[in-house]
Backbone as JSON, one array per atom type, in Angstrom:
{
  "sequence": "XXXXXXXXXXXXXXXXXXXXXXXXXXXXXXXXXXXXXXXXXXXXXXXXXXXXXXXXXXXXXXXXXXXXXXXXXXXXXXXXXXXXXXXXXXXXXXXXXXXXXXXXXXXXXXXXXXXXXXXXXXXXXXXXXXXXXXXXXXXXXXXXXXXXXXXXXXXXX",
  "N": [[-47.84, 9.94, 24.24], [-46.71, 8.89, 21.76], [-45.81, 6.12, 19.9], [-47.82, 4.96, 20.43], [-50.25, 6.64, 19.41], [-50.58, 5.72, 16.79], [-51.24, 2.6, 17.55], [-53.33, 3.05, 18.82], [-54.83, 4.34, 16.71], [-55.46, 1.78, 15.14], [-56.55, 0.09, 17.0], [-58.88, 1.27, 17.34], [-60.03, 1.6, 14.76], [-61.0, -0.51, 13.7], [-63.52, -0.93, 15.01], [-67.11, -0.27, 15.01], [-67.55, 2.98, 14.4], [-65.2, 3.72, 15.31], [-63.05, 5.15, 14.33], [-64.42, 8.08, 14.23], [-64.33, 7.67, 17.05], [-61.18, 7.78, 17.56], [-61.05, 10.34, 16.63], [-62.47, 12.21, 18.01], [-60.93, 11.67, 20.64], [-58.52, 12.52, 20.0], [-59.06, 15.18, 19.66], [-59.8, 16.14, 22.08], [-57.43, 15.98, 23.52], [-55.58, 17.65, 22.05], [-57.52, 20.68, 22.52], [-58.28, 22.4, 20.58], [-58.41, 21.64, 17.87], [-60.63, 20.72, 17.61], [-62.27, 22.84, 16.93], [-62.19, 22.32, 14.11], [-63.64, 19.96, 13.51], [-62.75, 17.37, 12.84], [-61.9, 14.22, 10.81], [-60.48, 11.35, 10.87], [-59.65, 9.59, 8.06], [-57.5, 7.53, 7.17], [-54.35, 5.82, 8.69], [-50.92, 5.57, 8.84], [-47.52, 4.82, 9.02], [-45.77, 7.27, 7.59], [-48.04, 8.66, 6.36], [-51.38, 10.34, 6.44], [-54.35, 10.6, 6.7], [-57.01, 12.91, 6.85], [-60.3, 14.59, 7.05], [-62.82, 17.22, 6.65], [-65.58, 18.38, 7.24], [-67.96, 20.09, 5.16], [-69.15, 22.93, 6.69], [-71.13, 25.41, 8.15], [-69.5, 26.26, 10.7], [-66.73, 26.67, 9.8], [-66.68, 28.23, 7.64], [-65.97, 31.21, 5.74], [-66.36, 34.96, 5.5], [-67.68, 34.7, 2.51], [-68.6, 32.28, 2.36], [-66.92, 30.11, 1.74], [-64.63, 27.44, 2.81], [-63.02, 28.43, 5.54], [-59.32, 30.06, 5.44], [-57.72, 29.56, 7.72], [-59.31, 27.57, 8.88], [-58.39, 25.61, 6.96], [-55.27, 25.55, 7.24], [-55.28, 24.93, 10.26], [-56.28, 21.98, 9.93], [-54.06, 20.96, 7.99], [-51.96, 21.06, 9.69], [-53.01, 19.27, 11.57], [-53.2, 17.04, 10.16], [-50.34, 16.64, 9.58], [-48.97, 16.82, 11.98], [-50.43, 14.31, 13.22], [-49.29, 12.69, 11.65], [-46.58, 12.43, 11.74], [-46.18, 12.15, 14.4], [-47.0, 9.25, 14.24], [-45.38, 8.08, 12.99], [-42.78, 8.35, 13.98], [-39.5, 7.72, 14.93], [-39.1, 5.72, 18.26], [-37.47, 6.91, 19.93], [-37.21, 9.53, 19.37], [-38.7, 13.28, 19.48], [-40.87, 15.7, 18.74], [-41.83, 19.16, 16.9], [-43.9, 21.53, 15.54], [-42.19, 23.73, 13.41], [-42.26, 25.59, 11.71], [-44.58, 26.9, 8.82], [-45.94, 27.08, 5.4], [-48.05, 28.01, 3.03], [-50.07, 27.31, 0.14], [-52.89, 28.69, -1.04], [-54.86, 27.63, -3.48], [-57.55, 27.36, -4.59], [-60.61, 28.66, -4.29], [-62.03, 27.13, -1.49], [-64.3, 24.58, -1.17], [-67.02, 22.49, -0.1], [-66.45, 19.17, 1.28], [-63.17, 18.94, 2.51], [-60.26, 17.2, 1.94], [-57.28, 15.98, 3.54], [-54.0, 14.9, 3.11], [-51.41, 14.11, 4.32], [-47.95, 13.58, 3.9], [-44.37, 12.99, 4.75], [-41.68, 14.73, 3.22], [-39.03, 13.63, 3.43], [-37.49, 10.56, 4.59], [-38.09, 9.38, 7.81], [-35.48, 9.24, 10.48], [-33.9, 7.86, 12.95], [-31.65, 9.74, 15.05], [-28.9, 11.16, 16.57], [-28.54, 13.8, 16.77], [-30.66, 16.74, 16.29], [-33.2, 17.52, 13.69], [-34.74, 19.12, 10.61], [-37.58, 18.34, 9.24], [-39.12, 18.32, 6.45], [-42.81, 18.29, 5.6], [-45.3, 17.38, 3.71], [-48.75, 18.68, 2.93], [-51.38, 17.94, 1.07], [-54.51, 19.15, -0.09], [-57.46, 18.54, -1.21], [-60.51, 19.03, -2.98], [-64.26, 17.86, -3.0], [-64.06, 17.27, -5.58], [-61.86, 16.05, -6.37], [-59.92, 18.07, -6.96], [-56.94, 20.01, -6.23], [-56.96, 22.28, -3.74], [-55.63, 23.62, -1.57], [-52.2, 24.15, -0.16], [-49.67, 22.87, 1.77], [-46.42, 23.45, 3.48], [-45.21, 21.96, 5.82], [-42.77, 22.39, 8.26], [-41.2, 20.42, 10.49], [-39.61, 20.06, 13.79], [-37.32, 17.65, 14.4], [-35.9, 15.79, 17.26], [-33.81, 14.41, 19.29], [-35.17, 12.86, 22.33], [-34.96, 14.05, 25.74], [-32.61, 12.75, 28.18], [-33.81, 11.72, 31.39]],
  "CA": [[-48.95, 9.38, 23.08], [-45.82, 8.73, 20.88], [-46.13, 5.26, 19.06], [-49.25, 4.51, 21.0], [-51.42, 7.25, 18.59], [-50.81, 4.5, 15.71], [-51.69, 1.46, 17.87], [-54.72, 3.35, 19.53], [-55.72, 4.07, 15.75], [-55.3, 0.55, 14.56], [-57.76, -0.64, 17.8], [-60.28, 1.66, 17.5], [-60.39, 1.99, 13.35], [-61.72, -1.88, 13.77], [-64.92, -0.99, 15.72], [-67.91, 0.73, 14.23], [-67.43, 4.37, 14.51], [-63.76, 3.56, 15.68], [-62.19, 6.4, 13.41], [-64.95, 8.9, 14.84], [-64.19, 7.83, 18.4], [-60.62, 8.34, 17.71], [-60.87, 11.78, 16.02], [-62.62, 12.82, 19.21], [-59.55, 11.36, 21.75], [-57.42, 13.38, 19.7], [-59.23, 16.49, 20.01], [-59.46, 15.59, 23.9], [-55.49, 16.06, 24.03], [-55.28, 19.19, 21.51], [-58.92, 20.78, 22.16], [-58.05, 23.49, 19.33], [-58.49, 20.96, 16.47], [-61.7, 20.26, 18.02], [-63.11, 23.73, 16.12], [-62.68, 21.83, 12.6], [-64.23, 18.68, 13.63], [-61.7, 16.44, 11.6], [-62.63, 12.81, 10.99], [-59.69, 10.43, 10.55], [-59.56, 8.25, 7.42], [-56.38, 6.68, 7.25], [-53.02, 6.26, 9.6], [-50.1, 4.59, 8.72], [-46.3, 5.38, 9.19], [-45.33, 7.99, 6.63], [-49.35, 8.88, 5.57], [-52.17, 10.45, 7.52], [-55.71, 11.32, 5.84], [-58.22, 13.39, 7.39], [-61.22, 15.26, 6.13], [-63.38, 18.0, 7.39], [-66.97, 18.88, 6.4], [-68.16, 21.6, 4.86], [-70.13, 23.34, 7.65], [-70.71, 26.87, 8.61], [-68.48, 26.83, 11.23], [-65.52, 26.63, 8.83], [-66.99, 29.36, 6.46], [-65.28, 32.58, 6.04], [-67.49, 35.57, 4.98], [-68.2, 34.58, 1.22], [-69.15, 31.21, 2.09], [-66.25, 29.0, 1.58], [-63.79, 27.06, 3.77], [-61.82, 29.73, 5.71], [-57.96, 29.73, 5.37], [-57.11, 29.06, 9.28], [-59.75, 26.12, 8.84], [-57.35, 24.53, 5.74], [-54.41, 25.65, 7.98], [-55.89, 23.94, 11.07], [-56.25, 20.68, 9.05], [-52.74, 20.72, 7.59], [-51.03, 21.07, 10.75], [-53.26, 18.32, 12.34], [-52.86, 16.18, 9.71], [-48.71, 16.6, 9.43], [-48.6, 16.17, 13.19], [-50.42, 13.25, 13.97], [-48.47, 11.6, 10.71], [-45.29, 12.67, 12.44], [-46.19, 11.22, 15.94], [-47.44, 7.82, 14.06], [-43.89, 7.49, 12.38], [-41.7, 8.76, 14.4], [-38.75, 6.55, 16.01], [-39.38, 6.25, 19.61], [-36.33, 7.83, 20.75], [-37.0, 11.07, 19.0], [-39.81, 14.03, 19.64], [-41.05, 16.42, 17.24], [-42.59, 19.9, 17.24], [-43.82, 22.33, 14.35], [-41.15, 24.8, 13.27], [-42.78, 26.59, 10.53], [-45.48, 26.63, 7.93], [-45.66, 27.8, 3.98], [-49.38, 27.51, 2.54], [-50.7, 28.08, -1.23], [-54.48, 28.83, -1.64], [-55.07, 27.51, -5.12], [-58.47, 27.79, -5.35], [-61.56, 28.8, -3.52], [-62.62, 25.63, -0.84], [-65.54, 24.35, -1.39], [-67.32, 21.43, 0.23], [-65.67, 18.37, 2.05], [-61.95, 18.81, 2.6], [-59.64, 16.0, 2.07], [-56.19, 16.32, 3.21], [-53.33, 13.92, 2.78], [-50.03, 14.41, 4.86], [-46.67, 12.79, 3.79], [-43.11, 13.16, 4.7], [-40.83, 14.7, 2.07], [-37.72, 12.48, 3.29], [-37.63, 9.36, 5.66], [-37.57, 10.06, 9.06], [-34.72, 8.4, 11.09], [-33.2, 8.13, 14.38], [-30.61, 10.54, 14.84], [-28.35, 12.0, 18.05], [-28.84, 15.62, 16.96], [-32.09, 17.23, 15.9], [-32.81, 17.88, 12.1], [-35.37, 19.58, 9.87], [-38.56, 17.14, 8.75], [-40.54, 18.63, 5.94], [-43.96, 17.58, 5.67], [-46.13, 18.17, 2.54], [-50.16, 18.03, 3.01], [-52.13, 18.58, 0.0], [-56.33, 19.47, 0.66], [-58.38, 18.52, -2.14], [-62.08, 19.11, -2.72], [-65.08, 16.98, -3.57], [-64.04, 16.4, -7.16], [-60.2, 15.77, -6.43], [-59.04, 19.22, -7.26], [-56.28, 20.56, -5.24], [-57.42, 23.67, -3.27], [-54.65, 23.92, -0.63], [-51.14, 22.93, -0.32], [-49.0, 23.46, 3.02], [-45.63, 22.69, 3.78], [-44.86, 22.23, 7.32], [-41.29, 22.15, 8.9], [-41.17, 19.79, 11.88], [-38.01, 19.84, 14.32], [-37.15, 16.06, 15.26], [-34.74, 15.82, 18.25], [-33.77, 13.0, 20.4], [-35.69, 13.24, 23.68], [-33.99, 13.88, 26.85], [-32.66, 11.71, 28.73], [-33.88, 12.33, 32.53]],
  "C": [[-47.8, 9.09, 21.76], [-46.54, 7.5, 19.94], [-47.56, 5.05, 19.11], [-50.41, 5.33, 20.29], [-51.46, 6.32, 17.54], [-51.29, 3.33, 16.16], [-52.83, 1.99, 18.24], [-55.55, 3.63, 18.07], [-56.11, 2.9, 15.17], [-56.32, -0.27, 15.52], [-58.67, -0.17, 17.31], [-60.77, 1.79, 15.93], [-61.57, 0.39, 13.03], [-63.13, -1.75, 14.34], [-65.51, -0.11, 14.79], [-67.72, 1.79, 14.85], [-66.3, 4.59, 15.42], [-62.98, 5.08, 15.37], [-63.0, 7.58, 14.25], [-64.26, 9.02, 16.63], [-62.5, 8.06, 18.23], [-60.16, 9.42, 17.44], [-61.34, 12.49, 17.32], [-61.68, 12.49, 20.42], [-58.64, 12.1, 21.27], [-57.57, 14.82, 19.94], [-59.59, 16.67, 21.35], [-58.27, 16.41, 24.26], [-55.45, 17.17, 23.42], [-56.77, 19.74, 21.47], [-58.96, 21.72, 21.14], [-58.82, 22.88, 18.32], [-59.93, 20.54, 16.69], [-63.13, 21.12, 16.91], [-63.33, 23.42, 14.65], [-63.39, 20.81, 12.51], [-63.85, 17.51, 12.92], [-62.28, 14.86, 11.94], [-61.42, 12.11, 10.04], [-59.89, 9.36, 9.47], [-58.57, 7.18, 7.38], [-54.77, 7.42, 8.14], [-52.56, 5.46, 9.42], [-48.77, 5.13, 8.55], [-46.39, 6.2, 7.69], [-47.0, 8.63, 5.85], [-50.49, 8.99, 6.81], [-53.3, 11.01, 6.26], [-56.79, 11.67, 6.8], [-59.14, 14.03, 6.33], [-62.2, 16.21, 7.1], [-64.91, 18.33, 6.33], [-67.35, 19.92, 6.31], [-69.73, 22.15, 5.54], [-70.13, 24.98, 7.98], [-69.65, 27.18, 9.49], [-67.23, 27.16, 10.52], [-65.56, 27.63, 7.78], [-66.27, 30.39, 7.17], [-66.85, 33.75, 5.44], [-68.14, 35.29, 3.96], [-68.51, 33.12, 1.18], [-68.2, 29.82, 1.86], [-65.28, 28.68, 2.82], [-62.79, 28.03, 4.27], [-60.57, 29.43, 5.75], [-57.49, 29.16, 6.53], [-57.59, 27.65, 9.39], [-58.79, 25.42, 8.19], [-55.98, 24.37, 6.62], [-53.98, 24.5, 9.26], [-55.82, 22.1, 10.57], [-55.16, 20.24, 8.6], [-52.19, 20.1, 8.65], [-51.57, 19.74, 11.73], [-52.98, 17.01, 11.87], [-51.19, 15.84, 9.77], [-48.36, 16.22, 11.14], [-48.58, 14.87, 13.8], [-49.45, 11.89, 12.85], [-47.13, 11.74, 11.32], [-45.27, 11.67, 13.66], [-46.15, 9.82, 15.47], [-45.92, 7.21, 13.68], [-42.91, 7.93, 12.86], [-40.88, 7.57, 15.29], [-38.99, 6.66, 17.47], [-38.34, 6.99, 20.65], [-36.85, 9.43, 20.39], [-38.42, 11.88, 19.61], [-39.75, 14.99, 18.29], [-41.94, 18.17, 18.08], [-42.57, 20.95, 15.91], [-42.75, 23.5, 14.58], [-41.66, 25.97, 12.71], [-44.0, 26.11, 9.65], [-45.77, 27.37, 6.69], [-46.87, 27.3, 3.29], [-49.35, 28.22, 0.97], [-52.28, 28.06, -1.32], [-54.48, 28.91, -2.95], [-56.13, 27.86, -5.64], [-59.69, 28.13, -4.72], [-62.07, 27.12, -3.1], [-63.9, 25.71, -0.52], [-66.22, 22.97, -0.85], [-66.35, 20.54, 1.58], [-64.09, 18.7, 1.65], [-61.24, 17.52, 3.1], [-57.96, 16.03, 2.35], [-54.91, 14.85, 3.73], [-51.82, 14.48, 3.24], [-48.97, 13.5, 4.76], [-45.21, 13.7, 4.36], [-42.15, 13.61, 3.22], [-39.32, 13.92, 2.06], [-37.86, 11.72, 4.49], [-37.52, 9.93, 6.71], [-36.78, 8.97, 9.52], [-34.31, 8.91, 12.44], [-31.98, 8.76, 14.36], [-30.06, 10.94, 16.26], [-28.22, 13.49, 18.01], [-30.35, 15.8, 15.79], [-31.7, 17.68, 14.37], [-34.49, 18.16, 11.8], [-36.47, 18.24, 9.17], [-39.2, 18.05, 7.96], [-41.51, 17.5, 5.61], [-44.85, 18.26, 4.52], [-47.72, 17.8, 2.92], [-50.78, 18.85, 1.9], [-53.75, 18.14, 0.11], [-56.97, 19.49, -1.06], [-59.98, 18.33, -1.82], [-62.62, 17.87, -2.99], [-64.62, 16.01, -4.85], [-62.76, 16.65, -7.44], [-59.52, 16.93, -6.83], [-58.44, 19.43, -6.16], [-56.66, 21.86, -5.02], [-56.33, 24.37, -2.5], [-53.65, 22.98, -0.64], [-50.47, 23.66, 1.07], [-47.47, 22.62, 3.02], [-45.01, 23.1, 5.37], [-43.34, 21.69, 7.65], [-41.38, 21.62, 10.37], [-39.9, 19.84, 12.18], [-38.08, 18.68, 14.94], [-35.73, 16.23, 15.98], [-35.02, 14.77, 19.13], [-34.29, 13.46, 21.82], [-34.85, 12.84, 24.45], [-34.1, 12.97, 27.65], [-32.82, 12.05, 30.3], [-34.87, 13.09, 32.72]]
}
């Protein structure tokens, strides 16, 4: 599903409900992300925007968006951005994640994932830090994640 994730997004997003369909297709491939019911808003090389609605199923015991729902949103947006941006000869896997909870997360959450450095084709593996900023409906940053992706050449054979 490497570069095809970007072409699938571009093809489907032209249709009515195409972004919803793309989101559903991605959740079929990685079912755990369906728990947050993501909606992709934009996808291009080097940038992915995803939102999750404020619903009881993503709440914690105090009625705000749960920390793990925010982590899922961050991992999903960073992973899809990496997949859509990666040179065809490379592969990726998340290696680690650090997060900051900046304020109570209330309302629809809007995540934007961008790489901290350019992705390049390489004969050896390297770390790619990806920053994910999550904002509330007022545009205030409520959560920040830095996800370290490990990029390496695809095995031949």
